[in-house]
Structures are given as C-alpha cells and as structure tokens.
Short mmCIF file of C-alpha atoms and ligand atoms in Angstrom, two decimals:
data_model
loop_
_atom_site.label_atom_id
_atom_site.label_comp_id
_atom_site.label_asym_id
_atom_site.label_seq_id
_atom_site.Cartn_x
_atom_site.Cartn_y
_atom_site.Cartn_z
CA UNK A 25 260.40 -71.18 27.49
CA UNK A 26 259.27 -74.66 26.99
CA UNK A 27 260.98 -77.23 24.95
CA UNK A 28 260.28 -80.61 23.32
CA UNK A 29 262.35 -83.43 23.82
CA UNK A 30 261.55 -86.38 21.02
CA UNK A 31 263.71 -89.59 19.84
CA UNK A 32 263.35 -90.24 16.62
CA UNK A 33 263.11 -93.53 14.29
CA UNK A 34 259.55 -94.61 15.51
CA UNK A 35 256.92 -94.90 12.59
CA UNK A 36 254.00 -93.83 13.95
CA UNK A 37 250.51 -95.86 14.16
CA UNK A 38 246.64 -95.28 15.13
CA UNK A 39 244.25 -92.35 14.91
CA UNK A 40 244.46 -88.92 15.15
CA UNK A 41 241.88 -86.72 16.49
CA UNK A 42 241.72 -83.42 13.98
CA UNK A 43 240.96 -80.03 15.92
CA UNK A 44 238.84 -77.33 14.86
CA UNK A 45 240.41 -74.75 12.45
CA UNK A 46 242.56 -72.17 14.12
CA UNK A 47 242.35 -69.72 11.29
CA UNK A 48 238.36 -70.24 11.15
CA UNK A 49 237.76 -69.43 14.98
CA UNK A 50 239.88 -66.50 14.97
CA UNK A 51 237.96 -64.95 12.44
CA UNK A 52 234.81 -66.37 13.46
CA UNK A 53 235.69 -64.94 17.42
CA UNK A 54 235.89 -61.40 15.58
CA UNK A 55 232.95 -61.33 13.73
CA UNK A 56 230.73 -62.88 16.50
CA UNK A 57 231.39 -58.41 17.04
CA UNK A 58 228.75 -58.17 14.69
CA UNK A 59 226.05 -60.10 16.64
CA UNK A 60 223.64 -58.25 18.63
CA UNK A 61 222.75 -61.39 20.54
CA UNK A 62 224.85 -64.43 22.14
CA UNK A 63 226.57 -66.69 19.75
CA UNK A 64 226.87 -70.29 20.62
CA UNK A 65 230.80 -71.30 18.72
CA UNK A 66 232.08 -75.12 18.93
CA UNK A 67 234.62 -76.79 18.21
CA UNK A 68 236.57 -73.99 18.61
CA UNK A 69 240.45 -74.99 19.95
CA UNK A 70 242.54 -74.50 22.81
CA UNK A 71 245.62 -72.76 21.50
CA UNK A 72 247.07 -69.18 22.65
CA UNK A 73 246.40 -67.14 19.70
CA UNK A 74 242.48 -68.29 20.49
CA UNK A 75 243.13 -67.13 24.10
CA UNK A 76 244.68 -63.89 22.82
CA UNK A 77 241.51 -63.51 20.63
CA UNK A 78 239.46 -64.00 23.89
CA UNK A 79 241.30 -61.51 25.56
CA UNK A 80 240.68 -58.93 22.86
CA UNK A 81 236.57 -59.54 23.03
CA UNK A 82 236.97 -59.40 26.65
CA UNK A 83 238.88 -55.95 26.54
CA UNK A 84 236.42 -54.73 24.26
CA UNK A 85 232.86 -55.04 27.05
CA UNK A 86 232.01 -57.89 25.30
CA UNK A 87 230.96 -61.08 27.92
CA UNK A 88 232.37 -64.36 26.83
CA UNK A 89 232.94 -67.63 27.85
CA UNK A 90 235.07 -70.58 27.16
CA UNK A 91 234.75 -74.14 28.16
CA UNK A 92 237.88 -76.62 28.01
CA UNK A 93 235.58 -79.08 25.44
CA UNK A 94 235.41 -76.18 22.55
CA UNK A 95 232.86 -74.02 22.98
CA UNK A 96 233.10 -70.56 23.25
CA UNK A 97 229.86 -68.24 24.28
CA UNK A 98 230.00 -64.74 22.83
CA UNK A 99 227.55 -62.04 23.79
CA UNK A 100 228.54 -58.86 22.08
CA UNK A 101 225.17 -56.96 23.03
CA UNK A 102 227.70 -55.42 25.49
CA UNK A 103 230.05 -53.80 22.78
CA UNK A 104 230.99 -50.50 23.87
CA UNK A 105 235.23 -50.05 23.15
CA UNK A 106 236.08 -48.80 19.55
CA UNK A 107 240.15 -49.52 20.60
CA UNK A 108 242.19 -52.32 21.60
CA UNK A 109 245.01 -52.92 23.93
CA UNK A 110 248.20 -52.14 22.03
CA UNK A 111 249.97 -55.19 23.40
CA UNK A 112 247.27 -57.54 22.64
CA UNK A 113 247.56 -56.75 18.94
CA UNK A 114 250.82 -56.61 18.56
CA UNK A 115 250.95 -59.91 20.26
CA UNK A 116 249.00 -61.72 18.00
CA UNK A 117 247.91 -59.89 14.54
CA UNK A 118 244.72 -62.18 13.90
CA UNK A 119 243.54 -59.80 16.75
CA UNK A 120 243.52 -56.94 13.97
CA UNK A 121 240.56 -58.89 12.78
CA UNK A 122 237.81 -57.09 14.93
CA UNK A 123 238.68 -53.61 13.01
CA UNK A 124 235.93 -54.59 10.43
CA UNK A 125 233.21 -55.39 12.85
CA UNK A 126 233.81 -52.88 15.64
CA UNK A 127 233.85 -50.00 12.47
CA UNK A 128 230.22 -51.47 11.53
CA UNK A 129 228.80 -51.41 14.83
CA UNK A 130 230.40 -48.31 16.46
CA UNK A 131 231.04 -46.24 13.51
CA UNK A 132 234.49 -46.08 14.69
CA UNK A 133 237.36 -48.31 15.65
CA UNK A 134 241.36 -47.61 16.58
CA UNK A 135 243.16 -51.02 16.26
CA UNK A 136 247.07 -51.15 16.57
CA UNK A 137 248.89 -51.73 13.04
CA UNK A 138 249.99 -55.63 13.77
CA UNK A 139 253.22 -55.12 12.44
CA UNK A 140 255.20 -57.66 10.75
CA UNK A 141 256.42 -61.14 11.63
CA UNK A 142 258.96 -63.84 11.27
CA UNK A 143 257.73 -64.59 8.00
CA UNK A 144 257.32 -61.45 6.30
CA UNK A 145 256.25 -57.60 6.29
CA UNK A 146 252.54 -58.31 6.34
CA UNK A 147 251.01 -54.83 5.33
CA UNK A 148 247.15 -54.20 5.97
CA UNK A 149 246.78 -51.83 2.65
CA UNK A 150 244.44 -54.28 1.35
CA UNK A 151 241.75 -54.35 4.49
CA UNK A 152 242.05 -50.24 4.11
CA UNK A 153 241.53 -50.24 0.78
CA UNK A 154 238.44 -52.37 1.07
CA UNK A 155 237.31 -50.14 4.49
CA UNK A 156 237.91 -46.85 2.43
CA UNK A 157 235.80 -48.63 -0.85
CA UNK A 158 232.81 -48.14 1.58
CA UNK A 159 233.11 -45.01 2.61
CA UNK A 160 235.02 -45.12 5.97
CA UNK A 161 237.84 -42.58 6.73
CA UNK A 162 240.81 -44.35 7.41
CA UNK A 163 244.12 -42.91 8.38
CA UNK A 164 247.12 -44.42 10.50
CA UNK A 165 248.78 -42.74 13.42
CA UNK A 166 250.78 -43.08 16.66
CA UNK A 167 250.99 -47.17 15.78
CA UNK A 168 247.55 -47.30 15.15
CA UNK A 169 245.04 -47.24 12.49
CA UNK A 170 241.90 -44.89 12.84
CA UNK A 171 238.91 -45.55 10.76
CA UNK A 172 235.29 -43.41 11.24
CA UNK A 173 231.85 -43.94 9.28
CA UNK A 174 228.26 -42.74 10.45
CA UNK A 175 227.28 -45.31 8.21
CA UNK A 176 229.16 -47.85 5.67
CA UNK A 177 228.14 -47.94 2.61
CA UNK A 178 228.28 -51.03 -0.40
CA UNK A 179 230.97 -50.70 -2.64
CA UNK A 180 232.88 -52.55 -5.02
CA UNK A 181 236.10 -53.80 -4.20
CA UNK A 182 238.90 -55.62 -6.29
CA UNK A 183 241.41 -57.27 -4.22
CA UNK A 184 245.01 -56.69 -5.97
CA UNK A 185 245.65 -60.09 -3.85
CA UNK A 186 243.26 -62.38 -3.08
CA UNK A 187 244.56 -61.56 0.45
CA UNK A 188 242.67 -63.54 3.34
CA UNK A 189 242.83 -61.72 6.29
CA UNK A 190 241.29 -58.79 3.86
CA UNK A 191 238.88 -60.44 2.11
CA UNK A 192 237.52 -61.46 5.89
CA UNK A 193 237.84 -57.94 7.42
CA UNK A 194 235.46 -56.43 4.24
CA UNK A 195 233.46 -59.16 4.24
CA UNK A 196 232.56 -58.61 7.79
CA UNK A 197 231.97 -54.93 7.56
CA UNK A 198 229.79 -55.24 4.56
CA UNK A 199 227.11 -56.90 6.02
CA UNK A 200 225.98 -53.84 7.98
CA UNK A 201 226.81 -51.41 5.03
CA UNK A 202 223.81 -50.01 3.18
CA UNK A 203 223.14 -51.70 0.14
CA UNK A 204 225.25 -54.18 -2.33
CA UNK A 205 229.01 -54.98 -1.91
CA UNK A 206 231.05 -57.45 -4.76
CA UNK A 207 234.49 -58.44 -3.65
CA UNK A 208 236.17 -59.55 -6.60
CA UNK A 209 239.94 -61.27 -6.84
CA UNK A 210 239.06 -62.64 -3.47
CA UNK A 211 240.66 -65.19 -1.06
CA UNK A 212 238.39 -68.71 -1.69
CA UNK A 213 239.92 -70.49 1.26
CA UNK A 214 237.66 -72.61 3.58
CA UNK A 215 237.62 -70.01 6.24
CA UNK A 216 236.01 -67.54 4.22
CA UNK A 217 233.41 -70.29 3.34
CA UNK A 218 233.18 -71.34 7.12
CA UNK A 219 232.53 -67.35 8.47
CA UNK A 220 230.34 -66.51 5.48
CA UNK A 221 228.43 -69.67 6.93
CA UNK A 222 228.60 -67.71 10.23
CA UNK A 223 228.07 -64.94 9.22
CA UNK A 224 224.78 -66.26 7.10
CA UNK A 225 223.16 -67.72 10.37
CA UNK A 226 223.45 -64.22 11.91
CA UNK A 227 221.22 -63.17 8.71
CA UNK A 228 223.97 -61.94 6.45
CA UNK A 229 223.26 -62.10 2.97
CA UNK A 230 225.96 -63.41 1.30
CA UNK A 231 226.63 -65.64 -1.79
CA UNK A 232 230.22 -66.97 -3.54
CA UNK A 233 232.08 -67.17 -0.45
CA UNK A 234 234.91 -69.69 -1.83
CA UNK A 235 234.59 -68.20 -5.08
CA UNK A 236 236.96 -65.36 -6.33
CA UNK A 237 233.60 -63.00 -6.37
CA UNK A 238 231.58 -62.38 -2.95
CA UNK A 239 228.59 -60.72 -2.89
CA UNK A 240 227.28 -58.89 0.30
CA UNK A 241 223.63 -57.50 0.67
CA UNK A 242 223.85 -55.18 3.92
CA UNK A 243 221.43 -55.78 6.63
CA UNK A 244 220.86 -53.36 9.55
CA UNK A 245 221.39 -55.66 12.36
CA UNK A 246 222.63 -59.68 13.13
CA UNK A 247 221.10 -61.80 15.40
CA UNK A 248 222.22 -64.87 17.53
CA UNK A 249 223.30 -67.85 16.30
CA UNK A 250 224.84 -71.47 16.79
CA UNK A 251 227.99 -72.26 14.88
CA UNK A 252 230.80 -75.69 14.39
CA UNK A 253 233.69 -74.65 13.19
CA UNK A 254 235.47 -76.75 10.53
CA UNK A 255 238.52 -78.76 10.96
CA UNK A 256 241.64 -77.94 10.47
CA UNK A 257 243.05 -78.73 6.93
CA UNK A 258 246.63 -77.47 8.29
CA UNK A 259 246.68 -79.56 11.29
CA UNK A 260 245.36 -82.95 9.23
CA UNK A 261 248.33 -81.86 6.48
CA UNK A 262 250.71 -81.91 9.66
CA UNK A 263 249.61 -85.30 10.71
CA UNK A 264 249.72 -86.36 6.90
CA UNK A 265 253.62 -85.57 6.75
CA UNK A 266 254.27 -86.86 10.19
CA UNK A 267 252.57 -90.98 8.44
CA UNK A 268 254.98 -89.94 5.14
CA UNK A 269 258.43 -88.66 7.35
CA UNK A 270 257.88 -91.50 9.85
CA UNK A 271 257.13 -94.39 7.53
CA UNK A 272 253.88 -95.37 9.03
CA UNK A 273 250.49 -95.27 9.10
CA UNK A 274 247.74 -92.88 11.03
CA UNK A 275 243.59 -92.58 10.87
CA UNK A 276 242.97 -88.73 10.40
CA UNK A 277 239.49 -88.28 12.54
CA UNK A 278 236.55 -86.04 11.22
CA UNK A 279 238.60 -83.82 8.12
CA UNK A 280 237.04 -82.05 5.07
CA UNK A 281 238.26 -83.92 1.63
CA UNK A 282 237.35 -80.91 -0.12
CA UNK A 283 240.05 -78.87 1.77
CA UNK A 284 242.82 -81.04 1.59
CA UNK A 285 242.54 -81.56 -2.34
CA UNK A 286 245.92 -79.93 -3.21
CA UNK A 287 247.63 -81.53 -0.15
CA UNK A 288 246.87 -84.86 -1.16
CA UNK A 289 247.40 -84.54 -4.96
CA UNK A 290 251.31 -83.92 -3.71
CA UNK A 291 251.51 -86.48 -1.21
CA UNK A 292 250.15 -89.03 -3.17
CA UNK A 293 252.31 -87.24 -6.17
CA UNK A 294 255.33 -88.81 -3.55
CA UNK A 295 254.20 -92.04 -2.83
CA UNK A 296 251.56 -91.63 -0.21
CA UNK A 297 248.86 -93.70 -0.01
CA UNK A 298 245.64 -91.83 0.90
CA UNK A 299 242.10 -93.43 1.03
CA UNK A 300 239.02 -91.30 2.87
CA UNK A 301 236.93 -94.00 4.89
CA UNK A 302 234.03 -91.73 5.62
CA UNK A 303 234.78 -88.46 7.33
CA UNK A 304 237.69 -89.85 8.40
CA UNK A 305 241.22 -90.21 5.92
CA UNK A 306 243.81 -93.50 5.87
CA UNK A 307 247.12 -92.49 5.10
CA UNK A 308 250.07 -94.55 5.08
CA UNK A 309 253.27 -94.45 3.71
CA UNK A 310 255.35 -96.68 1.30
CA UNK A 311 259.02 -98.32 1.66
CA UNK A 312 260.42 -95.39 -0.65
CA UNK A 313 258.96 -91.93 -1.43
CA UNK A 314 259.26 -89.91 -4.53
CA UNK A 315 260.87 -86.51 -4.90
CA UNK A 316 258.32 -83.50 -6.14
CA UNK A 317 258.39 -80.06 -6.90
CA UNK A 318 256.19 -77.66 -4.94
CA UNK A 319 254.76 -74.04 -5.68
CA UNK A 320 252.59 -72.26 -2.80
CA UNK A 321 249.72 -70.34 -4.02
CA UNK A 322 246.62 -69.14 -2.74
CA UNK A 323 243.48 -71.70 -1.92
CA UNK A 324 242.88 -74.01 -4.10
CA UNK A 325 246.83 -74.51 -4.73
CA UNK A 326 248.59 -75.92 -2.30
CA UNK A 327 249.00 -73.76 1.11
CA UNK A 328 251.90 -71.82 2.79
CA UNK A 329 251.17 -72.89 6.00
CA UNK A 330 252.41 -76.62 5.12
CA UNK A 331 255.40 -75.52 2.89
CA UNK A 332 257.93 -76.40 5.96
CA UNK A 333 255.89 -79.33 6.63
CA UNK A 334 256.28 -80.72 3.51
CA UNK A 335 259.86 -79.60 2.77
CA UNK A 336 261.04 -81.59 5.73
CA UNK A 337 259.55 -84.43 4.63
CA UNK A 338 261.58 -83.80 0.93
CA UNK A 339 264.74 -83.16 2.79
CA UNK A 340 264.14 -87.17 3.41
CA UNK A 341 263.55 -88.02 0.13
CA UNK A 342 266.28 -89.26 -2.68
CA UNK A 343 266.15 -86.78 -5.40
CA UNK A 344 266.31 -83.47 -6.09
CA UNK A 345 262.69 -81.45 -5.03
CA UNK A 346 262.46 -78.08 -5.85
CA UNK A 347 260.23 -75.29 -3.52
CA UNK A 348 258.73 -71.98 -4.51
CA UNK A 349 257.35 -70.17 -1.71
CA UNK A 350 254.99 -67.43 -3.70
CA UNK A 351 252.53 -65.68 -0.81
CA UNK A 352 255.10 -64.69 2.02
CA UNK A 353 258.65 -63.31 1.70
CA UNK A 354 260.13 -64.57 4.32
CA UNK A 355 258.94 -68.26 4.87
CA UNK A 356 262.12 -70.45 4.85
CA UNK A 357 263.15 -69.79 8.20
CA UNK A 358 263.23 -73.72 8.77
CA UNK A 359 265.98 -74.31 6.55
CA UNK A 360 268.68 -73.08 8.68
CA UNK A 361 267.83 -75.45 11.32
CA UNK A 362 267.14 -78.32 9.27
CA UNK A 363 270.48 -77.95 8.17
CA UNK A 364 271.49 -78.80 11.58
CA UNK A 365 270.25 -81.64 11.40
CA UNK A 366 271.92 -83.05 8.36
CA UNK A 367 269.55 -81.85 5.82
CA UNK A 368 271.06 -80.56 1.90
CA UNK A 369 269.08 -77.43 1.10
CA UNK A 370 270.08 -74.58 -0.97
CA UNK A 371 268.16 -71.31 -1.05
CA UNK A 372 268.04 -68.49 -4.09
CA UNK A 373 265.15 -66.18 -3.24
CA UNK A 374 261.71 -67.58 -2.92
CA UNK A 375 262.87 -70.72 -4.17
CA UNK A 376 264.54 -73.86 -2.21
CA UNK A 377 266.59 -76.89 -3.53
CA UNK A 378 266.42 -79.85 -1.90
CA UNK A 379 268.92 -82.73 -2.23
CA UNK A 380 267.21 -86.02 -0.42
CA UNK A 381 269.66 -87.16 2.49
CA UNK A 382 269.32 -90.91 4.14
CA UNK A 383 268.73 -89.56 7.21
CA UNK A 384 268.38 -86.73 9.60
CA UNK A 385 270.09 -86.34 12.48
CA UNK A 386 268.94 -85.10 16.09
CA UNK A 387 270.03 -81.78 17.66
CA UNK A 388 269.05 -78.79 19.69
CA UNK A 389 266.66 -76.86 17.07
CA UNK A 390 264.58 -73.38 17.13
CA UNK A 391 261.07 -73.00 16.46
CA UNK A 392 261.28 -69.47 14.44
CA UNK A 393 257.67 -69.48 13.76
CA UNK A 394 254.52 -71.46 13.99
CA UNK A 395 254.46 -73.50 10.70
CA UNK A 396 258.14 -73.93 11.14
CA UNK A 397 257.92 -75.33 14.62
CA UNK A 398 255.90 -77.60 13.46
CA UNK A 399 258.10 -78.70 10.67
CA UNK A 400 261.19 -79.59 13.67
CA UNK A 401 259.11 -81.48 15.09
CA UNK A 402 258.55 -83.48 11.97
CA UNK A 403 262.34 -83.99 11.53
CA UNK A 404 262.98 -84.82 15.02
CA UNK A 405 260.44 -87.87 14.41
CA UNK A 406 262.23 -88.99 11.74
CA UNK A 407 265.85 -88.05 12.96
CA UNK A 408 268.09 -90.67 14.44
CA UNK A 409 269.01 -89.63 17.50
CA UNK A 410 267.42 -86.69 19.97
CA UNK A 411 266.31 -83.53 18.86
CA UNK A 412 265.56 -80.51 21.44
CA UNK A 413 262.77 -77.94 20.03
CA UNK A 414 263.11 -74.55 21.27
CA UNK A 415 260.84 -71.66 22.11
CA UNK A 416 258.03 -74.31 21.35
CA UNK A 417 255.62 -71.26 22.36
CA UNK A 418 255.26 -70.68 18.95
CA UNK A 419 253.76 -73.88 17.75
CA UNK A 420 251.47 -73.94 21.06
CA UNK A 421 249.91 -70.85 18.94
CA UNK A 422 248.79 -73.16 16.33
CA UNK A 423 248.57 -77.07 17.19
CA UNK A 424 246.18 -78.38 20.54
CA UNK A 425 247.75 -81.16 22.86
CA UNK A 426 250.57 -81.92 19.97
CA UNK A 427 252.29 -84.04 22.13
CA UNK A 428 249.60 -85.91 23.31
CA UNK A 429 248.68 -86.70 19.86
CA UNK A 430 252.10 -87.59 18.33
CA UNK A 431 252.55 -90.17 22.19
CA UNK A 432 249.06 -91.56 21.35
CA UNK A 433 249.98 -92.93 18.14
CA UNK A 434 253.60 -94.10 19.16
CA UNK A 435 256.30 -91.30 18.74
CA UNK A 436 258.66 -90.44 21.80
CA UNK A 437 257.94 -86.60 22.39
CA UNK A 438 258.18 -84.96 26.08
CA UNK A 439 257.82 -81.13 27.16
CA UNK A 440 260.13 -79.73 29.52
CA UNK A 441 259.29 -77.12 31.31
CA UNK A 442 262.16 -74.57 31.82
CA UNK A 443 262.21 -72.19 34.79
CA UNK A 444 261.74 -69.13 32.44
CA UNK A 445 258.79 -70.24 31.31
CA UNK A 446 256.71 -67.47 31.01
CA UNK A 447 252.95 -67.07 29.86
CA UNK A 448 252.78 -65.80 26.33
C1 LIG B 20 246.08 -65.88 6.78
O1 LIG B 20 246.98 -64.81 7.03
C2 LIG B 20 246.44 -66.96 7.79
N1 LIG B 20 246.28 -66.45 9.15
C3 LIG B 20 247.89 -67.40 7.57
O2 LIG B 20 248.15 -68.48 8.47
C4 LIG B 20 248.04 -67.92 6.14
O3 LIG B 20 249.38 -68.27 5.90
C5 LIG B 20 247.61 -66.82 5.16
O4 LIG B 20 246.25 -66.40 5.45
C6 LIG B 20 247.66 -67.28 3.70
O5 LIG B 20 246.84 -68.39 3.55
C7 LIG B 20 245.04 -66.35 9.67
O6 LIG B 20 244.05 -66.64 9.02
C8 LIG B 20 244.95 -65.86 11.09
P1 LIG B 20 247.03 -62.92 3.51
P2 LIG B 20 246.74 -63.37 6.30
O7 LIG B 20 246.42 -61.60 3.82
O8 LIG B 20 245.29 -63.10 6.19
C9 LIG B 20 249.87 -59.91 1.28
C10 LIG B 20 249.36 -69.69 10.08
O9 LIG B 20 250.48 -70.22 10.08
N2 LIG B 20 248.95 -58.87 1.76
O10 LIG B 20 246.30 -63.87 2.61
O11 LIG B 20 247.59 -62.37 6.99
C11 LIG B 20 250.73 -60.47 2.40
O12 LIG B 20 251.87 -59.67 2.60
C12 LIG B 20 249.18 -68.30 9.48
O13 LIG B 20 248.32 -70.21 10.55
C13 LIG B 20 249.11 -57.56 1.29
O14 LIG B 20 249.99 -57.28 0.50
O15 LIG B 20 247.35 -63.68 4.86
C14 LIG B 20 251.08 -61.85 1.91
O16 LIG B 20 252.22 -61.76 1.07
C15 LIG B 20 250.47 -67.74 8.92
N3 LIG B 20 248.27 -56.59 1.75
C16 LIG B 20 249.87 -62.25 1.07
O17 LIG B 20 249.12 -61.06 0.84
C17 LIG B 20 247.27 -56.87 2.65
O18 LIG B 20 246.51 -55.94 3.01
C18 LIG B 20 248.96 -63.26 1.77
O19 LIG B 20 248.51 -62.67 2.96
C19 LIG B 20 247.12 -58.19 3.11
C20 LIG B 20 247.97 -59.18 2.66
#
C-alpha cells in the first residue's frame, strides 16, 4: 500500500481548489438508476469509492461514462440486473445505495448487507423500515437483502434517526411509488438537498428536502437531466484545519457558506479568522488558538466526518477541549496514533479529553479510516519532524489529488509507492 511521507513545521499559503462532494455523487450516481434517459453529472470527483460506484452501475447493464475533468454520463435506459456483485458492496457500502432505485424500477432488487466498518456497526434497519413503509417485501438472507414490489406504494415514514444514507434510499424509491410519501425525523444534510435537486430535474416531485419533513409525490417515470454537484463541505473543513494546525493562511475556491455554518462557528469559536470573499472563503489563523468543546450531531450541528479533523487540531491547542462523538460508535480510532505522536488524549466512551501539547511530533502513523487519515495528515503538517502515513488507500476514498493540493500551497507531502501496492 501507498504511504505519505510529509515534514512538518511549514504554515501553509495560497488557494485551494474545493472538489465536488463525495457523499453527493455517490448518491446522486445511484439514483441517476431512476432515469429512463441519459443523465449529464459534473463536477463529480475522482476518488475510489466514486470508481467503486461506477463499477456497480456498470455491473448492473447500465452504460456510463467518466471523463478525468468531472463528468460522469449515465444512461440507465439499459437497466436490466436486480443484484450486485457481492464484493463490490462489501467493498464500499455507499454502493448499497442503488437498493432503492433498482426496487422502483425492477420491482425487485438483491443487494449485499454492507456490513460494518472501522467506525461502527452501521445497520440498514432504517432503509428497510422505510422500503417495507411502502409496501415492499423485504427479508435478508445468505449476506444479502431481498426486497420485491409489483408496485411501491406512498407511505408515511418516521425515521427513529434522522439517518442519511436512509433518508436517501426512501427518498429515491418514493418517487416512483403511487401516490404521497412524508418522511418525517429526516436527515437535512446538503446531500439530501443536492439529490432532491437531482432528483427534481428528472421530474420528481419533491418539497422540504433539508428540512426534517420530505414530501414525495410519485411519478410513473424520470426523464434525463443535467446536474453540478455541490462542493464538498468536508473537504473545505479539511483545508480549514490544515490554515488553523499549520498557522497560516489558505483561499478556499468555490464552497457553500450555508454548509459550513457549524464548522465555522467552532473555528472561529478557537481563534480562526474566517471571511467569505464571494464564493470563495479566507481563512487564516492567529499567533495562539483557543481550546473548545465539541459535540457531533446530525446536519445542522457540527459533522462526524470532521471530528478527527478538528480534534487534531485541539491536541495543538493549550487547554483542556473536550469531544463527544454522538452519531457513530466507534469514531476515535485516531487517537491511538495521535498519541504517537506526542499528543495528551484520554478517552471514556463517546467522549475524548484533550490536554493541548506544544507540539507534535513525527512518526510512522496508520490511516484506520477515511476521516481519520485525513486527520494524520493534519498532524504530520504540524509535527516537527517526519511523519509516515500508512495504508493511505483509505483517504484516497475520500480526498482528490490531496497531495497536490497541500504541495501547491507550501506543505512538504510525497507518496511512495510500495511494491504491494495493490488496486483497491
Ligand atoms: C453518511 O453515512 C455518510 N456517507 C458518512 O460519511 C457520514 O458520516 C454519515 O452520513 C453521517 O453524516 C455517505 O453519505 C456515503 P447515517 P450513513 O445513516 O448514511 C445509524 C465519510 O467519512 N443508523 O446517517 O451511513 C448509524 O449506525 C462517511 O464520508 C441506524 O441505526 O450515515 C449511525 O450511528 C463516513 N440505522 C447513525 O445512524 C440505519 O438504518 C448515522 O448514520 C442507518 C443508520
């Protein structure tokens, strides 16, 4: 596996180029299912979990293509598979997305269970329970799960969490059931907004996407359509911790202010200075930065998926900072290797205390998931010294060209390839 090889100490300077939203396209990629025409997606990004996404459509009859400046052509006129390769799924569970749509077009779908991760069990009740609310037969077997209906039907569905992965998957199957289906308790994040907006150009009618209630009038059939997907808010909070841990100053190109609300309430909460300048966002950091408590919570608190991010950047800090991981079980995995690296971090359950240190130090490190990759490579541009990340596969799932963007505005960061490298 590939590593990354980066000297620490250098503040970093210039603009940043934001990518397209990796959580978006994935869902977006799925639900172009639903189309009975070709669907025209940009600014979709080059990571492996879109490949693996690709690779799914592709398995599935559908004709797609993908060109190396974003854009992604999906014609799923051709959809004639209800199943999916097992190892495809279980490779990369965003790929459990196309249950919903294949079950509205087909009638019936068999999609392997995803399984669990690094960062916690991550059960599918809630996309059954919606599936099952209109009026498909769902059971699971052999790995996978089975689901059958001649015809969906509207139904009312209350989400015990406003889980996003399910609030996408019933979303997407609604708009071919017959007649009205409210959502309520449901995720509001900007990817539901962005593939209701999708989903709307097909000629889905849909209203309070980003709103705890959704509201889906079935249709009988979607057509074509053109669609941009929106930035991405976890990426731009990346870069915005990388300004704060480094002690410099970055341009964020092209984000969304209204997604990054939390973010920068608790960066500026530490110090941060954060001006928007158009579309674009200035961000630079202070001499000194404040400790701050942090709780995760579903959109619009502030989001998992920068919870490493932003604890490396308190393990940095003087003061005590307290963390409280609520969505995912599982989701300090980083702390074990930041503690390699000098840092003073204490967990009890869901909840992390952090004791500021001077400085990090550089050392051979593991990337044990995506978000947490991404948080290594944080502390290795602040560490003194060298810092080796491993098994950087995992953050080539969720970040395009990170290297290229970290050298472009002054850090010291190199892959190595290593003879095992093997394509994920
Ligand atoms: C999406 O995962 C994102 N992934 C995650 O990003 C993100 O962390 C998460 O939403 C929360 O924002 C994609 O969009 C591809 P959930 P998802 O369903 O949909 C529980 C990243 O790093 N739950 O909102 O799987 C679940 O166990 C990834 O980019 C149920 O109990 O998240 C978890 O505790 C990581 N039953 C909580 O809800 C269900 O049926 C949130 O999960 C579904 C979920």
């Amino acid at each position: 596996m590939d590593k990354l090889v980066i000297a620490g100490g250098k503040p970093l300077e210039g603009s940043v180029p934001i990518s397209g939203a990796k959580n978006s396209a994935l869902a977006i990629l799925a639900g172009s299912l639903l189309s009975t025409g070709e669907c025209l997606i940009s600014n979709v990004p080059n990571l492996l979990d879109v490949q693996v996404i690709c690779e799914v459509l592709a398995s599935l009859g559908v004709r797609l293509m993908a060109t190396p400046d974003g854009m992604v052509r999906v014609d799923a006129s051709t959809l004639r598979e209800h199943t999916t390769p097992y190892h495809l799924v279980t490779r990369m569970r965003a790929s459990f997305f196309v249950l919903g749509p294949i079950l509205a077009r087909l009638g019936q779908a068999r999609i392997p269970l995803p399984g669990g991760c690094a960062i916690g069990s991550r059960p599918v009740d809630l996309h059954l329970k919606g599936l099952r609310s209109l009026g498909a037969r769902v059971n699971i077997g052999h790995g996978f799960v089975e689901a059958f209906a001649d015809k969906l039907v509207g139904g009312n569905v209350y989400l015990d969490y406003p889980s996003v992965g399910a609030t996408e998957t019933i979303m997407m199957a609604a708009t071919l059931a017959e007649g009205r289906t409210v959502i309520e308790n449901c995720a509001q994040e900007p990817e539901i907004a962005d593939l209701a907006d999708f989903l709307i150009k097909m000629g889905a009618s849909i209203r309070g996407a980003g709103t705890e209630t959704i509201t889906i009038e079935g249709t009988t059939s979607l057509h074509r359509c053109d669609h941009r997907v929106i930035p991405d808010r976890i990426e731009a909070g990346t870069f915005m911790v990388a300004a704060a841990i480094t002690k410099g100053k970055l341009r964020l190109q092209n984000v969304r202010l209204d997604h990054l609300q939390a973010v920068i309430a608790k960066l500026v909460e530490c110090g941060m200075e954060i001006v928007p300048e158009g579309q674009d966002l200035l961000v630079s950091a202070p001499n000194t930065l404040k400790s701050i408590d942090l709780r995760t919570l579903p959109f619009p608190g502030f989001p998992t998926d920068l919870q490493a991010p932003l604890m490396t950047l308190l393990a940095t800090i003087n003061g005590t900072s307290v963390v409280a991981e609520t969505v995912f079980e599982n989701r300090f995995l980083h702390v074990d290797e930041l503690l390699r690296m000098g840092a003073n971090i204490k967990t009890e359950g869901n909840c992390a205390i952090i004791q500021g240190v001077p400085v990090l130090t550089g050392a051979p490190v593991q990337a044990t998931d995506l978000r947490a990759g991404a948080a290594m490579v944080l502390a290795g541009l602040a560490a003194k010294g060298e810092t080796v990340v491993s098994d950087i596969h995992h953050i080539d799932r969720g970040y395009e060209r990170l290297e290229e963007k970290l050298t472009n505005v002054g850090a010291s960061i190199k892959r190595i390839p290593t003879t095992d490298s093997v394509l994920v």
